[in-house]
């Protein structure tokens, strides 16, 4: 960094023009540093206006820079963004979030026990998937990233199918062809997760365009991390979305960190991620991602806008990744351990729980019982899934299936390869391992 108070050195060319200096983003806090998030302006709950869902994006620019919030420190809902959900819906939302957390804990432990190779928790981000997806229709097509397990749980996808996929065992409907946690379910309108970052964004836009071409009523929504917005695919998606007025919602999960690089490398030092919408002519909302009511309200607003043919919306959910990026990551190597506790927007599960208690629709005893039931259900389901096999136990789909599901009818050259492969496998292992 160049100190502006210092005289500019001469350029390498030797003339009198000042030498250029490259700016490299640097996070404010590294391991061991004290943390103070006092510079983050979270605003007051209820302070942001809620424009009509058909509003011109140019008339609502301030929403890309502020923060849509509903739940206050008093655990009450405030302002025009309050979705005014009934208590049963709020309890259901809390239950899904509690289940996601219990599921994450059990699967994380399973990875540490060597039962699977990989897992990714979404601790602290549950509202951005559970609450947001509950604001959509059940047949709206979702194009998730790899930290949206809450969508499947909220849509009723069987836990055992998720665990079978994580273990890549003989019960895995994807037959071991996807990395653990990269689910897919046509029946639940859940598009296959890709490990290639941001590919889901143009796919979502394309699907939404197709829905509009057919005169269908279904919209698309996609989730992408803030780091992935630096990928070209994201910008292509924004261009096509605005040009063709695609009925799509682009959800950016700004959890402050990519794998080990902070959000500044994706442009967070210059402006908000919601503000990227403005250059494309998209509606842009910046939302408290740890406020379940705000997440629901923003997604509902965007969905209504899309259904009314008023255009796409980009939503930045401002949140924090409380855990490591994955089981392969150790965040203590690159960020201060104090960040999680100092994060000013709190914990989404606790905030929703306290809101229900405040309005007289919940209590600590029922919360403890809910947590217990979730943990027991996940434990029992895990035991059932383990009967189908775990990492290294050899219980997987038959070897021959590796040649299937690409072509409707297997071509001759793959038939020859399959026969040769199975012959060599039988010659090497005999009947010790399944090969048919």
mmCIF file of N, CA and C in Angstrom, residues 299-345:
data_model
loop_
_atom_site.group_PDB
_atom_site.id
_atom_site.type_symbol
_atom_site.label_atom_id
_atom_site.label_comp_id
_atom_site.label_asym_id
_atom_site.label_seq_id
_atom_site.Cartn_x
_atom_site.Cartn_y
_atom_site.Cartn_z
ATOM 1 N N UNK A 299 -37.716 -12.839 0.039
ATOM 2 C CA UNK A 299 -37.913 -13.859 -0.986
ATOM 3 C C UNK A 299 -39.353 -13.834 -1.506
ATOM 4 N N UNK A 300 -40.298 -13.614 -0.609
ATOM 5 C CA UNK A 300 -41.700 -13.528 -1.010
ATOM 6 C C UNK A 300 -41.923 -12.328 -1.940
ATOM 7 N N UNK A 301 -41.314 -11.197 -1.603
ATOM 8 C CA UNK A 301 -41.418 -9.993 -2.426
ATOM 9 C C UNK A 301 -40.872 -10.270 -3.824
ATOM 10 N N UNK A 302 -39.698 -10.878 -3.883
ATOM 11 C CA UNK A 302 -39.068 -11.162 -5.168
ATOM 12 C C UNK A 302 -39.864 -12.185 -5.971
ATOM 13 N N UNK A 303 -40.430 -13.174 -5.286
ATOM 14 C CA UNK A 303 -41.227 -14.191 -5.972
ATOM 15 C C UNK A 303 -42.496 -13.579 -6.558
ATOM 16 N N UNK A 304 -43.150 -12.737 -5.782
ATOM 17 C CA UNK A 304 -44.345 -12.072 -6.293
ATOM 18 C C UNK A 304 -44.019 -11.189 -7.493
ATOM 19 N N UNK A 305 -42.882 -10.542 -7.420
ATOM 20 C CA UNK A 305 -42.437 -9.682 -8.527
ATOM 21 C C UNK A 305 -42.215 -10.512 -9.789
ATOM 22 N N UNK A 306 -41.553 -11.641 -9.634
ATOM 23 C CA UNK A 306 -41.272 -12.502 -10.790
ATOM 24 C C UNK A 306 -42.565 -13.056 -11.387
ATOM 25 N N UNK A 307 -43.484 -13.477 -10.537
ATOM 26 C CA UNK A 307 -44.740 -14.053 -11.030
ATOM 27 C C UNK A 307 -45.597 -13.025 -11.765
ATOM 28 N N UNK A 308 -45.425 -11.776 -11.389
ATOM 29 C CA UNK A 308 -46.195 -10.711 -12.025
ATOM 30 C C UNK A 308 -45.510 -10.180 -13.283
ATOM 31 N N UNK A 309 -44.471 -10.873 -13.740
ATOM 32 C CA UNK A 309 -43.715 -10.455 -14.934
ATOM 33 C C UNK A 309 -43.099 -9.070 -14.782
ATOM 34 N N UNK A 310 -42.702 -8.757 -13.547
ATOM 35 C CA UNK A 310 -42.085 -7.462 -13.287
ATOM 36 C C UNK A 310 -40.564 -7.536 -13.246
ATOM 37 N N UNK A 311 -40.026 -8.739 -13.446
ATOM 38 C CA UNK A 311 -38.584 -8.852 -13.579
ATOM 39 C C UNK A 311 -37.886 -9.608 -12.469
ATOM 40 N N UNK A 312 -36.593 -9.870 -12.664
ATOM 41 C CA UNK A 312 -35.784 -10.610 -11.703
ATOM 42 C C UNK A 312 -35.333 -9.729 -10.542
ATOM 43 N N UNK A 313 -34.872 -10.381 -9.490
ATOM 44 C CA UNK A 313 -34.380 -9.683 -8.302
ATOM 45 C C UNK A 313 -33.084 -10.323 -7.842
ATOM 46 N N UNK A 314 -32.141 -9.488 -7.434
ATOM 47 C CA UNK A 314 -30.907 -9.957 -6.797
ATOM 48 C C UNK A 314 -31.003 -9.619 -5.307
ATOM 49 N N UNK A 315 -30.875 -10.642 -4.463
ATOM 50 C CA UNK A 315 -30.937 -10.447 -3.016
ATOM 51 C C UNK A 315 -29.595 -10.812 -2.398
ATOM 52 N N UNK A 316 -29.025 -9.898 -1.656
ATOM 53 C CA UNK A 316 -27.830 -10.205 -0.870
ATOM 54 C C UNK A 316 -28.264 -10.498 0.564
ATOM 55 N N UNK A 317 -28.016 -11.725 1.006
ATOM 56 C CA UNK A 317 -28.274 -12.085 2.393
ATOM 57 C C UNK A 317 -26.977 -11.881 3.177
ATOM 58 N N UNK A 318 -26.981 -10.887 4.023
ATOM 59 C CA UNK A 318 -25.795 -10.505 4.797
ATOM 60 C C UNK A 318 -25.749 -11.364 6.054
ATOM 61 N N UNK A 319 -24.796 -12.300 6.104
ATOM 62 C CA UNK A 319 -24.753 -13.264 7.195
ATOM 63 C C UNK A 319 -23.302 -13.577 7.535
ATOM 64 N N UNK A 320 -23.087 -14.663 8.271
ATOM 65 C CA UNK A 320 -21.718 -15.019 8.667
ATOM 66 C C UNK A 320 -21.574 -16.535 8.706
ATOM 67 N N UNK A 321 -20.481 -17.025 8.123
ATOM 68 C CA UNK A 321 -20.193 -18.459 8.134
ATOM 69 C C UNK A 321 -19.550 -18.811 9.461
ATOM 70 N N UNK A 322 -20.343 -19.368 10.377
ATOM 71 C CA UNK A 322 -19.861 -19.603 11.730
ATOM 72 C C UNK A 322 -18.839 -20.727 11.813
ATOM 73 N N UNK A 323 -18.910 -21.685 10.912
ATOM 74 C CA UNK A 323 -17.998 -22.833 10.928
ATOM 75 C C UNK A 323 -16.976 -22.705 9.800
ATOM 76 N N UNK A 324 -16.174 -23.736 9.649
ATOM 77 C CA UNK A 324 -15.226 -23.772 8.546
ATOM 78 C C UNK A 324 -15.951 -23.913 7.221
ATOM 79 N N UNK A 325 -15.240 -23.666 6.152
ATOM 80 C CA UNK A 325 -15.844 -23.788 4.831
ATOM 81 C C UNK A 325 -16.337 -25.202 4.590
ATOM 82 N N UNK A 326 -15.585 -26.179 5.044
ATOM 83 C CA UNK A 326 -15.961 -27.585 4.935
ATOM 84 C C UNK A 326 -15.154 -28.359 5.959
ATOM 85 N N UNK A 327 -15.327 -29.676 5.968
ATOM 86 C CA UNK A 327 -14.545 -30.509 6.873
ATOM 87 C C UNK A 327 -13.073 -30.541 6.482
ATOM 88 N N UNK A 328 -12.738 -30.021 5.313
ATOM 89 C CA UNK A 328 -11.339 -29.944 4.867
ATOM 90 C C UNK A 328 -10.684 -28.628 5.245
ATOM 91 N N UNK A 329 -11.414 -27.781 5.969
ATOM 92 C CA UNK A 329 -10.949 -26.423 6.230
ATOM 93 C C UNK A 329 -10.775 -26.196 7.729
ATOM 94 N N UNK A 330 -9.779 -25.398 8.081
ATOM 95 C CA UNK A 330 -9.567 -24.982 9.473
ATOM 96 C C UNK A 330 -9.546 -23.457 9.509
ATOM 97 N N UNK A 331 -10.671 -22.823 9.872
ATOM 98 C CA UNK A 331 -10.725 -21.357 9.825
ATOM 99 C C UNK A 331 -9.813 -20.660 10.817
ATOM 100 N N UNK A 332 -9.334 -21.401 11.821
ATOM 101 C CA UNK A 332 -8.443 -20.765 12.794
ATOM 102 C C UNK A 332 -7.123 -20.350 12.161
ATOM 103 N N UNK A 333 -6.851 -20.844 10.966
ATOM 104 C CA UNK A 333 -5.617 -20.497 10.284
ATOM 105 C C UNK A 333 -5.665 -19.180 9.544
ATOM 106 N N UNK A 334 -6.867 -18.604 9.379
ATOM 107 C CA UNK A 334 -6.940 -17.377 8.597
ATOM 108 C C UNK A 334 -7.862 -16.307 9.164
ATOM 109 N N UNK A 335 -8.632 -16.599 10.218
ATOM 110 C CA UNK A 335 -9.493 -15.552 10.768
ATOM 111 C C UNK A 335 -9.520 -15.638 12.289
ATOM 112 N N UNK A 336 -9.853 -14.544 12.908
ATOM 113 C CA UNK A 336 -9.884 -14.485 14.367
ATOM 114 C C UNK A 336 -11.000 -15.358 14.919
ATOM 115 N N UNK A 337 -10.707 -16.089 15.976
ATOM 116 C CA UNK A 337 -11.705 -16.945 16.614
ATOM 117 C C UNK A 337 -12.817 -16.130 17.255
ATOM 118 N N UNK A 338 -12.582 -14.841 17.472
ATOM 119 C CA UNK A 338 -13.590 -13.998 18.109
ATOM 120 C C UNK A 338 -14.694 -13.554 17.151
ATOM 121 N N UNK A 339 -14.488 -13.711 15.862
ATOM 122 C CA UNK A 339 -15.454 -13.191 14.901
ATOM 123 C C UNK A 339 -16.851 -13.765 15.099
ATOM 124 N N UNK A 340 -16.914 -15.064 15.320
ATOM 125 C CA UNK A 340 -18.221 -15.713 15.449
ATOM 126 C C UNK A 340 -19.027 -15.115 16.596
ATOM 127 N N UNK A 341 -18.380 -14.878 17.715
ATOM 128 C CA UNK A 341 -19.089 -14.359 18.885
ATOM 129 C C UNK A 341 -19.414 -12.876 18.748
ATOM 130 N N UNK A 342 -18.593 -12.141 18.015
ATOM 131 C CA UNK A 342 -18.787 -10.699 17.895
ATOM 132 C C UNK A 342 -19.723 -10.303 16.756
ATOM 133 N N UNK A 343 -20.086 -11.256 15.909
ATOM 134 C CA UNK A 343 -20.931 -10.933 14.768
ATOM 135 C C UNK A 343 -22.208 -10.228 15.246
ATOM 136 N N UNK A 344 -22.503 -9.032 14.745
ATOM 137 C CA UNK A 344 -23.571 -8.208 15.326
ATOM 138 C C UNK A 344 -24.992 -8.681 15.044
ATOM 139 N N UNK A 345 -25.189 -9.603 14.114
ATOM 140 C CA UNK A 345 -26.541 -10.029 13.770
ATOM 141 C C UNK A 345 -26.955 -11.327 14.450
#
